[in-house]
C-alpha cells in the first residue's frame, strides 16, 4: 500500500479527522493517523490540523465513528457463501412456500437452499419426499434448516447419498444426525472453482459489515480438509478479513492429535469448534437433562462420551493447543464439564487452563455449570443472534423448552462469574451483522441476562482475538502501536448505553471517560463506510471519499 508518488518502500500515511474515534487512549479523540499497518496517533481535531500535510491521504469522517474492526468468533465460510447465493428460505411460512420456492428455480442443476424454520409456520408440517420431487422436477434437493443440523432432501439425494439405513433417516424428507451429515456431504461435492466463489462471496459480505477477522469452524462432518486449506489460503493472498482456522476432529491421544494436525496440510489454532458433543435445539438434537417440551420422550443426542471428550481435552492440553466442542444442551454441557474434570485429573488443572480451551454456543447453563466453566478458564463463544431469533415469547426456545427457555444464553451470568466470552454469528445460521448482534445483547429476552453495549462491543472485538490466544495484547484496540484494523461507520447518534433501561444514559459527561457507541434503538444499524485490516483497505463505500 505505497502512497502514490512516495519513495519506494515508504509506508503510506493516512489521517482520519472530524469524526469520533473509539479508543481507550482518549475517549474524546476525533482524529487518528495510520502509518502503514499501524496506528501512529490518536487525538483532537486541533492537533490533527497541525499534523496534516500534503504527503498524507486525508479522509474527512464527517462525523462518522471509527472503531476497532469486528471479529466473528464462529463462522462457516463456504456455507455462508452458499447461503448467500443459494435458495433463501428464511421468509417461508409454510411447506407450500418452500415447495413454491423450489419449483421456481430454473434449470436442471441441483437445488441447494437454506434457512427454513417450521417453528415460525402456522402449520409445522414439513413437505414430503414426493412433494419435493414434483416441485424440483426430479432434481437433487438439499434444503438445510436454519440451524444446519437437519435438512429436507429429495429422493435423488437420498439415493445418491445412500441414506437408506442410516441413523436419522426415517423415509421422510426430513433427515437428522448421520443421515443429515451424509446428505450434506453429498450435496456439497463442489469443484475448487465453485468453492472459491462461495468463500469469496462470504468474505466480501464480512468485509462490507466491518469484520476484520473470522474464526472458521471447520470439521470433518461439515467439510473436507481441502475446504479448510482454501479458507486459509486467503490469508496468504491478503485483501480480505483474516481467517482464524479451527478443525473439529476428535483426538484419542497426544500422538493422535499430532497426526491430525500434520495431516491437515495447513496450520490451525486448535482442534476445536464444531466437534459436536450434541446437536441443536431447533432440530431437537441438543442433549437435554429432561424431555423436550414439544416432544415427550425425546432428550436429544450425545455424540461423544465423557471418556472420548476427556481424552481429546487431555491430548490437546499436552500439546498446548486449544481443544473445544460444540455444546448446546444442559446434558451436553454436563458431559463436557465432566470431561474437563477427568482430563484435569490426568494432566493437571494448570495444563487445562493454560491451553485456553473454548466451548461453542453453551446455550443452556445453570449457575453451577457457569462456575465450573470459570474454574477451568474456558472461553465461551456465543451467538446473541440466537436469542434475537428464537428467544421471544412463543418462539422456538419456548416451544422446545417451555419454562427452561429463560435459562438460555446466560450472557450476564458468564460475565459476572468471570467466564471469558466472545461473540459470533454462526453464519449462515444468523447473518454477519455485528451491530444487530450487539443490540441482541442489550435486548436479551431475559432482562436478567442483558449486558451493556460496551461489554457487548468488547466481546465482539478484543475478546475475539483473546479467544484465539493471540499474542499481541493490542489487538482489537486503537491506540498508538496497535495494528490498524478498524471500520468506519455512518451513525445517527452516539451514546452511552447500559443494559438496564431504568438507568439508560445518553450522557456525554467528560467525567465518565467512556467512549461512545452508536445508538442502537433508532430502527436501523450503522452503515459501514470502510473496513481496514492492518492498514489494507478491505471495503470502501462510495460515500467515504465522496
Coordinates of C-alpha atoms in Angstrom, one line a residue:
X1 CA 0.0 0.0 0.0
X2 CA 2.6 2.5 -1.0
X3 CA 1.4 6.1 -1.4
X4 CA 1.3 7.3 -5.0
X5 CA 4.4 9.4 -5.6
X6 CA 6.0 8.3 -2.3
X7 CA 9.5 6.8 -2.4
X8 CA 9.5 3.1 -3.0
X9 CA 9.2 1.2 0.3
X10 CA 7.9 4.1 2.2
X11 CA 4.7 3.3 4.1
X12 CA 1.5 5.2 3.3
X13 CA 0.3 7.6 5.9
X14 CA -3.4 8.4 6.3
X15 CA -5.1 10.8 8.6
X16 CA -8.7 10.4 9.6
X17 CA -10.3 13.5 11.1
X18 CA -13.5 15.2 12.0
X19 CA -15.2 12.1 13.5
X20 CA -15.3 10.1 16.6
X21 CA -12.6 7.6 17.4
X22 CA -13.4 4.7 19.7
X23 CA -10.2 4.5 21.7
X24 CA -9.1 3.9 25.3
X25 CA -6.2 6.4 24.7
X26 CA -8.6 9.3 24.5
X27 CA -12.4 8.9 24.7
X28 CA -12.9 12.3 23.0
X29 CA -10.5 11.7 20.2
X30 CA -11.7 13.0 16.8
X31 CA -8.7 12.1 14.6
X32 CA -6.3 9.2 14.0
X33 CA -3.1 8.7 12.0
X34 CA -2.3 5.4 10.3
X35 CA 1.3 4.8 9.3
X36 CA 1.4 1.8 7.1
X37 CA -0.2 -1.0 9.0
X38 CA 0.0 0.6 12.5
X39 CA -2.0 3.2 14.4
X40 CA 0.5 6.0 14.9
X41 CA -1.5 8.6 16.8
X42 CA -5.0 9.5 18.1
X43 CA -6.0 12.9 19.3
X44 CA -8.0 16.1 18.8
X45 CA -9.1 17.9 15.7
X46 CA -7.0 20.8 16.6
X47 CA -3.9 18.7 16.8
X48 CA -4.8 16.9 13.6
X49 CA -4.8 20.3 11.8
X50 CA -1.2 20.8 12.8
X51 CA -0.1 17.3 11.8
X52 CA -1.7 17.1 8.4
X53 CA 0.4 17.8 5.4
X54 CA 0.4 17.2 1.6
X55 CA 2.2 13.8 1.8
X56 CA -0.8 12.2 3.7
X57 CA -4.1 11.0 2.5
X58 CA -6.7 12.9 4.4
X59 CA -10.1 11.4 5.0
X60 CA -12.8 13.6 6.4
X61 CA -15.0 11.4 8.5
X62 CA -17.8 14.0 8.5
X63 CA -18.9 12.9 12.0
X64 CA -18.6 9.2 11.3
X65 CA -17.4 6.7 14.0
X66 CA -14.1 5.0 13.6
X67 CA -13.9 1.9 15.8
X68 CA -11.9 -1.4 16.1
X69 CA -12.9 -3.9 13.5
X70 CA -15.2 -6.8 14.4
X71 CA -14.1 -10.4 15.0
X72 CA -16.7 -13.1 14.4
X73 CA -15.8 -15.9 16.7
X74 CA -17.8 -18.6 14.9
X75 CA -18.4 -18.8 11.1
X76 CA -18.6 -21.3 8.3
X77 CA -17.1 -19.6 5.3
X78 CA -18.2 -21.9 2.4
X79 CA -21.7 -22.4 4.0
X80 CA -22.1 -18.7 4.3
X81 CA -21.3 -18.1 0.7
X82 CA -23.6 -20.9 -0.4
X83 CA -26.5 -19.5 1.7
X84 CA -25.9 -16.0 0.2
X85 CA -26.1 -17.4 -3.4
X86 CA -28.5 -20.3 -3.0
X87 CA -32.2 -20.6 -2.4
X88 CA -33.0 -18.5 0.7
X89 CA -35.9 -19.8 2.7
X90 CA -35.9 -17.6 5.8
X91 CA -39.1 -15.9 4.8
X92 CA -41.0 -19.2 4.1
X93 CA -44.1 -19.6 6.4
X94 CA -45.4 -22.9 5.2
X95 CA -44.5 -26.1 3.4
X96 CA -46.2 -24.6 0.4
X97 CA -43.9 -21.6 0.5
X98 CA -40.9 -23.9 0.5
X99 CA -42.3 -26.0 -2.4
X100 CA -43.1 -22.9 -4.4
X101 CA -39.6 -21.6 -4.0
X102 CA -38.1 -24.9 -5.1
X103 CA -40.5 -25.0 -8.1
X104 CA -39.4 -21.5 -9.2
X105 CA -35.7 -22.4 -9.5
X106 CA -35.0 -22.7 -13.3
X107 CA -32.7 -25.2 -15.0
X108 CA -31.8 -28.8 -14.2
X109 CA -29.0 -28.3 -11.7
X110 CA -29.2 -29.4 -8.0
X111 CA -31.2 -27.1 -5.8
X112 CA -29.4 -26.0 -2.6
X113 CA -31.2 -23.9 -0.1
X114 CA -31.0 -22.7 3.5
X115 CA -33.0 -21.1 6.3
X116 CA -36.4 -22.7 6.7
X117 CA -37.8 -22.8 10.3
X118 CA -41.0 -24.6 10.8
X119 CA -41.4 -23.1 14.3
X120 CA -42.5 -19.8 12.5
X121 CA -45.2 -21.6 10.4
X122 CA -48.8 -21.8 11.3
X123 CA -48.8 -25.4 10.4
X124 CA -45.3 -27.0 11.1
X125 CA -46.0 -30.0 8.8
X126 CA -42.9 -30.5 6.5
X127 CA -43.0 -31.3 2.8
X128 CA -42.9 -34.9 1.8
X129 CA -40.3 -36.6 -0.4
X130 CA -42.9 -36.9 -3.2
X131 CA -43.9 -33.2 -2.9
X132 CA -40.2 -32.1 -3.2
X133 CA -39.6 -34.4 -6.1
X134 CA -42.6 -32.9 -8.0
X135 CA -41.6 -29.3 -7.2
X136 CA -38.0 -30.0 -8.2
X137 CA -39.0 -32.0 -11.3
X138 CA -36.8 -34.9 -10.2
X139 CA -33.7 -32.8 -9.4
X140 CA -31.4 -33.3 -6.4
X141 CA -32.6 -31.1 -3.5
X142 CA -30.9 -30.2 -0.2
X143 CA -32.5 -27.6 2.0
X144 CA -30.8 -27.0 5.3
X145 CA -32.8 -26.0 8.3
X146 CA -31.9 -22.6 9.8
X147 CA -29.6 -24.3 12.4
X148 CA -28.0 -26.6 9.8
X149 CA -28.5 -29.6 12.0
X150 CA -31.2 -31.2 9.8
X151 CA -32.4 -30.8 6.3
X152 CA -35.1 -31.6 3.7
X153 CA -33.9 -33.9 0.9
X154 CA -35.3 -35.2 -2.4
X155 CA -35.3 -38.9 -3.4
X156 CA -32.5 -38.2 -5.9
X157 CA -30.3 -37.1 -2.9
X158 CA -31.5 -40.0 -0.7
X159 CA -30.2 -42.4 -3.4
X160 CA -27.0 -40.5 -4.2
X161 CA -26.0 -40.2 -0.6
X162 CA -27.1 -43.7 0.4
X163 CA -29.3 -42.5 3.2
X164 CA -31.3 -45.7 3.5
X165 CA -30.5 -47.4 6.8
X166 CA -28.5 -44.5 8.2
X167 CA -29.3 -43.2 11.7
X168 CA -31.6 -40.2 11.3
X169 CA -33.3 -41.4 8.1
X170 CA -37.0 -42.5 8.6
X171 CA -38.2 -42.5 5.0
X172 CA -39.4 -38.9 5.1
X173 CA -37.8 -35.8 3.5
X174 CA -36.5 -34.6 6.9
X175 CA -33.1 -36.1 7.9
X176 CA -31.1 -35.6 11.1
X177 CA -27.9 -36.9 12.7
X178 CA -25.8 -39.3 10.5
X179 CA -28.3 -39.1 7.6
X180 CA -28.1 -35.4 7.6
X181 CA -24.3 -35.5 7.6
X182 CA -24.2 -37.8 4.6
X183 CA -26.8 -35.7 2.7
X184 CA -24.8 -32.5 3.4
X185 CA -21.6 -34.1 2.2
X186 CA -23.1 -35.4 -1.0
X187 CA -24.8 -32.1 -1.8
X188 CA -21.6 -30.2 -1.3
X189 CA -19.3 -32.1 -3.6
X190 CA -18.1 -28.8 -5.2
X191 CA -15.1 -28.3 -7.5
X192 CA -12.5 -25.8 -6.3
X193 CA -13.7 -23.0 -8.5
X194 CA -17.2 -23.2 -7.1
X195 CA -16.0 -23.5 -3.5
X196 CA -13.7 -20.5 -4.0
X197 CA -16.6 -18.5 -5.3
X198 CA -18.7 -19.3 -2.2
X199 CA -15.8 -18.3 0.1
X200 CA -15.1 -15.1 -1.8
X201 CA -18.8 -14.1 -1.5
X202 CA -18.7 -14.7 2.2
X203 CA -15.5 -12.7 2.7
X204 CA -17.0 -9.8 0.7
X205 CA -20.1 -9.9 2.9
X206 CA -18.0 -9.9 6.1
X207 CA -15.7 -7.0 5.0
X208 CA -18.7 -4.9 4.0
X209 CA -20.1 -5.3 7.5
X210 CA -16.9 -4.2 9.4
X211 CA -15.3 -7.6 10.1
X212 CA -11.5 -7.8 10.1
X213 CA -11.3 -11.5 11.2
X214 CA -13.4 -14.6 11.1
X215 CA -13.0 -17.8 13.2
X216 CA -13.6 -20.6 10.7
X217 CA -15.1 -23.6 12.4
X218 CA -14.4 -26.5 10.1
X219 CA -14.9 -30.1 11.0
X220 CA -15.0 -33.4 9.1
X221 CA -18.8 -33.7 9.2
X222 CA -19.1 -30.2 7.7
X223 CA -16.4 -30.2 5.0
X224 CA -13.2 -31.8 3.8
X225 CA -9.8 -30.6 4.8
X226 CA -9.3 -29.0 1.3
X227 CA -12.1 -26.6 2.2
X228 CA -10.1 -25.5 5.3
X229 CA -6.9 -25.2 3.3
X230 CA -8.7 -23.0 0.7
X231 CA -10.1 -20.8 3.6
X232 CA -6.6 -20.4 5.0
X233 CA -5.2 -19.5 1.6
X234 CA -7.0 -16.2 1.7
X235 CA -4.6 -15.1 4.5
X236 CA -1.7 -15.6 2.1
X237 CA -3.4 -13.6 -0.7
X238 CA -4.4 -10.7 1.6
X239 CA -7.2 -8.2 0.9
X240 CA -9.8 -9.9 3.0
X241 CA -10.7 -10.5 6.7
X242 CA -8.2 -12.7 8.5
X243 CA -9.2 -16.3 8.7
X244 CA -8.7 -17.8 12.2
X245 CA -8.8 -21.5 11.5
X246 CA -10.1 -24.4 13.7
X247 CA -10.6 -28.0 12.9
X248 CA -13.1 -30.0 15.0
X249 CA -11.7 -33.6 14.8
X250 CA -11.6 -35.9 17.8
X251 CA -8.1 -36.9 19.1
X252 CA -7.7 -40.0 21.2
X253 CA -4.2 -39.3 22.4
X254 CA -1.4 -36.7 22.2
X255 CA 0.2 -38.6 19.3
X256 CA -3.2 -38.9 17.5
X257 CA -3.7 -35.1 17.9
X258 CA -0.3 -34.5 16.4
X259 CA -1.1 -36.8 13.5
X260 CA -4.3 -35.0 12.8
X261 CA -2.5 -31.6 12.8
X262 CA 0.1 -32.9 10.4
X263 CA -2.4 -34.5 8.0
X264 CA -4.3 -31.2 7.5
X265 CA -1.6 -29.6 5.4
X266 CA -2.4 -26.2 6.8
X267 CA -2.0 -24.6 10.2
X268 CA -4.9 -24.4 12.7
X269 CA -5.3 -22.7 16.1
X270 CA -6.7 -25.8 17.6
X271 CA -8.8 -29.0 17.4
X272 CA -11.8 -27.1 18.5
X273 CA -15.0 -25.5 17.2
X274 CA -17.7 -27.7 15.8
X275 CA -16.6 -31.0 17.3
X276 CA -20.2 -31.9 18.3
X277 CA -21.0 -33.2 21.8
X278 CA -24.6 -32.6 20.9
X279 CA -26.8 -31.0 18.2
X280 CA -29.3 -28.1 18.2
X281 CA -32.5 -27.1 20.0
X282 CA -34.3 -26.5 16.7
X283 CA -33.7 -29.9 15.3
X284 CA -34.2 -31.5 18.8
X285 CA -30.7 -33.0 18.8
X286 CA -29.2 -30.9 21.6
X287 CA -28.8 -33.1 24.6
X288 CA -31.2 -32.2 27.5
X289 CA -31.4 -33.4 31.0
X290 CA -35.2 -33.7 30.7
X291 CA -37.6 -34.1 27.7
X292 CA -38.3 -31.6 25.0
X293 CA -41.5 -29.8 25.9
X294 CA -42.9 -30.4 22.5
X295 CA -41.6 -34.0 22.1
X296 CA -42.2 -36.1 25.2
X297 CA -39.6 -38.9 25.4
X298 CA -37.0 -37.1 23.4
X299 CA -34.0 -35.7 25.1
X300 CA -31.8 -35.2 22.1
X301 CA -28.5 -36.8 21.3
X302 CA -25.0 -37.1 22.8
X303 CA -22.4 -37.7 20.0
X304 CA -19.3 -38.1 22.3
X305 CA -18.9 -39.9 25.6
X306 CA -17.3 -38.3 28.6
X307 CA -14.2 -40.6 28.1
X308 CA -13.8 -39.6 24.5
X309 CA -14.1 -35.9 25.3
X310 CA -11.7 -36.2 28.2
X311 CA -9.1 -37.9 26.0
X312 CA -9.4 -35.1 23.5
X313 CA -9.0 -32.4 26.1
X314 CA -6.0 -34.1 27.7
X315 CA -4.3 -34.7 24.3
X316 CA -4.7 -31.1 23.2
X317 CA -3.6 -29.8 26.6
X318 CA -0.4 -31.8 26.4
X319 CA 0.3 -30.2 23.1
X320 CA -0.6 -26.8 24.4
X321 CA -3.2 -26.2 21.8
X322 CA -6.9 -25.3 22.1
X323 CA -9.5 -28.0 22.2
X324 CA -13.2 -27.4 22.2
X325 CA -16.7 -28.6 21.5
X326 CA -20.0 -27.6 20.0
X327 CA -22.3 -27.9 23.1
X328 CA -25.8 -26.5 23.5
X329 CA -28.0 -28.6 25.8
X330 CA -27.6 -28.8 29.6
X331 CA -26.9 -32.6 29.4
X332 CA -24.3 -31.9 26.7
X333 CA -22.7 -29.3 28.9
X334 CA -22.6 -31.6 31.9
X335 CA -20.8 -34.2 29.8
X336 CA -18.3 -31.6 28.6
X337 CA -17.7 -30.4 32.2
X338 CA -17.2 -33.9 33.5
X339 CA -14.7 -34.5 30.7
X340 CA -12.8 -31.4 31.9
X341 CA -12.7 -32.9 35.4
X342 CA -11.4 -36.2 34.0
X343 CA -8.8 -34.5 31.8
X344 CA -7.6 -32.3 34.7
X345 CA -7.2 -35.4 36.8
X346 CA -4.9 -36.9 34.1
X347 CA -2.8 -33.9 33.0
X348 CA -3.4 -31.3 35.8
X349 CA -5.6 -28.3 36.1
X350 CA -2.9 -25.9 35.2
X351 CA -2.3 -27.5 31.8
X352 CA -6.1 -27.4 31.1
X353 CA -6.3 -23.7 32.0
X354 CA -3.1 -22.8 30.1
X355 CA -4.3 -24.3 26.8
X356 CA -7.2 -21.8 26.6
X357 CA -9.9 -24.3 25.6
X358 CA -13.1 -23.0 24.1
X359 CA -16.7 -24.2 24.0
X360 CA -19.1 -23.1 21.3
X361 CA -22.6 -21.9 22.0
X362 CA -23.2 -23.2 25.6
X363 CA -26.8 -22.1 25.4
X364 CA -28.4 -23.8 28.4
X365 CA -26.2 -23.4 31.5
X366 CA -27.2 -23.1 35.2
X367 CA -25.0 -21.2 37.7
X368 CA -23.2 -24.4 38.9
X369 CA -22.2 -25.1 35.3
X370 CA -21.1 -21.5 34.8
X371 CA -18.9 -21.7 37.9
X372 CA -17.3 -24.9 36.6
X373 CA -16.5 -23.2 33.2
X374 CA -14.9 -20.4 35.1
X375 CA -12.8 -22.8 37.2
X376 CA -11.0 -24.1 34.0
X377 CA -10.9 -20.7 32.2
X378 CA -13.0 -22.0 29.4
X379 CA -13.8 -19.4 26.8
X380 CA -17.4 -19.5 25.7
X381 CA -18.1 -18.5 22.1
X382 CA -21.8 -17.5 22.0
X383 CA -24.2 -16.1 19.4
X384 CA -26.5 -13.3 20.5
X385 CA -28.5 -13.6 17.3
X386 CA -29.8 -16.9 18.5
X387 CA -31.7 -15.2 21.3
X388 CA -32.9 -12.4 19.0
X389 CA -34.3 -15.0 16.5
X390 CA -35.7 -17.6 18.9
X391 CA -35.9 -16.1 22.4
X392 CA -39.1 -14.1 22.2
X393 CA -42.4 -15.3 23.9
X394 CA -43.8 -18.2 21.9
X395 CA -40.6 -18.5 19.9
X396 CA -38.5 -21.6 19.2
X397 CA -36.9 -21.8 22.7
X398 CA -40.2 -21.6 24.5
X399 CA -41.8 -24.2 22.1
X400 CA -39.0 -26.6 22.6
X401 CA -38.1 -26.0 26.3
X402 CA -41.1 -24.4 28.0
X403 CA -40.1 -22.6 31.2
X404 CA -36.5 -23.7 30.8
X405 CA -36.2 -21.2 27.9
X406 CA -35.4 -18.4 30.4
X407 CA -32.1 -20.1 31.1
X408 CA -30.9 -19.8 27.6
X409 CA -27.8 -17.8 26.6
X410 CA -26.9 -16.5 30.1
X411 CA -24.5 -13.7 29.0
X412 CA -24.7 -11.7 32.2
X413 CA -24.0 -14.8 34.3
X414 CA -21.0 -15.6 32.3
X415 CA -19.6 -12.1 32.8
X416 CA -20.4 -12.0 36.5
X417 CA -18.7 -15.3 37.1
X418 CA -15.5 -14.4 35.2
X419 CA -16.1 -16.8 32.2
X420 CA -14.2 -15.4 29.2
X421 CA -16.8 -14.7 26.5
X422 CA -16.6 -13.9 22.8
X423 CA -19.4 -13.3 20.3
X424 CA -20.1 -14.6 16.8
X425 CA -22.9 -15.3 14.4
X426 CA -22.5 -19.0 13.5
X427 CA -23.1 -17.7 9.9
X428 CA -25.1 -18.7 8.0
X429 CA -27.3 -19.6 11.0
X430 CA -27.5 -15.8 11.8
X431 CA -26.3 -13.1 9.5
X432 CA -23.0 -11.2 9.6
X433 CA -24.5 -8.1 11.2
X434 CA -22.3 -7.1 14.2
X435 CA -24.4 -4.2 15.4
X436 CA -27.6 -6.3 15.4
X437 CA -25.7 -8.8 17.5
X438 CA -24.7 -6.1 20.0
X439 CA -28.3 -5.0 20.1
X440 CA -29.4 -8.5 20.9
X441 CA -27.1 -8.4 24.0
X442 CA -28.8 -5.2 25.1
X443 CA -32.3 -6.6 24.4
X444 CA -31.9 -10.1 25.7
X445 CA -35.3 -11.8 26.1
X446 CA -34.4 -12.4 29.8
X447 CA -33.7 -8.9 31.3
X448 CA -31.5 -10.5 33.9
X449 CA -29.1 -11.6 31.2
X450 CA -28.7 -8.3 29.4
X451 CA -25.3 -6.7 29.2
X452 CA -24.1 -3.2 28.4
X453 CA -23.3 -2.1 24.8
X454 CA -19.6 -1.6 25.9
X455 CA -19.4 -5.1 27.2
X456 CA -21.0 -6.4 24.1
X457 CA -18.8 -4.4 21.8
X458 CA -15.6 -5.6 23.6
X459 CA -17.0 -9.2 23.3
X460 CA -17.3 -8.7 19.5
X461 CA -13.8 -7.1 19.1
X462 CA -11.0 -7.6 21.6
X463 CA -12.4 -10.7 23.1
X464 CA -12.5 -12.4 19.7
X465 CA -8.7 -12.0 19.5
X466 CA -8.2 -13.2 23.0
X467 CA -10.3 -16.3 22.4
X468 CA -7.7 -17.4 19.8
X469 CA -4.8 -16.9 22.3
X470 CA -3.4 -14.1 20.1
X471 CA -0.2 -12.9 21.5
X472 CA -0.5 -9.2 20.7
X473 CA -2.3 -7.6 23.6
X474 CA -3.1 -4.5 21.5
X475 CA -5.3 -6.5 19.0
X476 CA -8.8 -5.0 19.0
X477 CA -7.7 -1.6 20.2
X478 CA -7.0 1.7 18.5
X479 CA -4.0 3.0 20.4
X480 CA -0.6 4.1 19.2
X481 CA 1.4 1.0 18.2
X482 CA -1.7 -1.2 17.7
X483 CA -2.4 -2.9 14.3
X484 CA -4.5 -0.6 12.1
X485 CA -7.6 -2.8 11.9
X486 CA -10.8 -0.9 12.1
X487 CA -14.1 0.1 10.5
X488 CA -15.7 3.4 9.8
X489 CA -19.4 3.7 10.4
X490 CA -22.1 6.3 9.5
X491 CA -24.1 6.7 12.6
X492 CA -27.3 8.6 13.6
X493 CA -26.3 9.2 17.2
X494 CA -23.6 8.3 19.7
X495 CA -24.4 7.5 23.3
X496 CA -23.5 5.6 26.5
X497 CA -25.8 2.5 26.6
X498 CA -26.3 0.2 29.6
X499 CA -28.3 -3.0 29.9
X500 CA -30.8 -1.7 32.4
X501 CA -33.3 0.7 30.7
X502 CA -34.0 2.3 34.1
X503 CA -30.6 3.8 34.2
X504 CA -30.1 4.3 30.5
X505 CA -27.8 7.2 29.9
X506 CA -27.3 9.5 26.9
X507 CA -24.7 11.4 28.9
X508 CA -21.6 12.7 27.3
X509 CA -20.3 13.9 30.7
X510 CA -16.5 14.1 30.3
X511 CA -16.1 12.8 33.9
X512 CA -17.3 9.4 32.7
X513 CA -14.3 8.9 30.3
X514 CA -16.4 6.4 28.4
X515 CA -16.0 6.2 24.6
X516 CA -19.4 6.5 22.9
X517 CA -21.1 3.9 20.7
X518 CA -23.9 4.1 18.1
X519 CA -27.4 4.4 19.4
X520 CA -29.0 1.1 18.6
X521 CA -32.6 1.9 19.2
X522 CA -33.0 4.0 16.1
X523 CA -34.5 1.2 14.0
X524 CA -31.5 0.7 11.7
X525 CA -27.9 -0.4 12.0
X526 CA -24.9 1.9 11.4
X527 CA -23.8 1.8 7.7
X528 CA -20.2 0.6 7.1
X529 CA -18.2 3.1 5.1
X530 CA -14.8 1.4 5.2
X531 CA -13.1 -1.7 6.6
X532 CA -9.3 -1.8 7.1
X533 CA -7.1 -4.7 8.3
X534 CA -3.6 -3.9 9.3
X535 CA -3.6 -0.8 7.0
X536 CA -5.1 -2.6 4.0
X537 CA -8.5 -1.4 2.8
X538 CA -10.9 -4.4 2.5
X539 CA -14.0 -2.5 1.7
X540 CA -14.9 1.1 0.9
X541 CA -18.4 2.6 0.5
X542 CA -18.7 5.1 -2.3
X543 CA -19.7 7.8 0.3
X544 CA -16.4 7.5 2.1
X545 CA -14.3 9.8 -0.1
X546 CA -17.2 11.4 -1.9

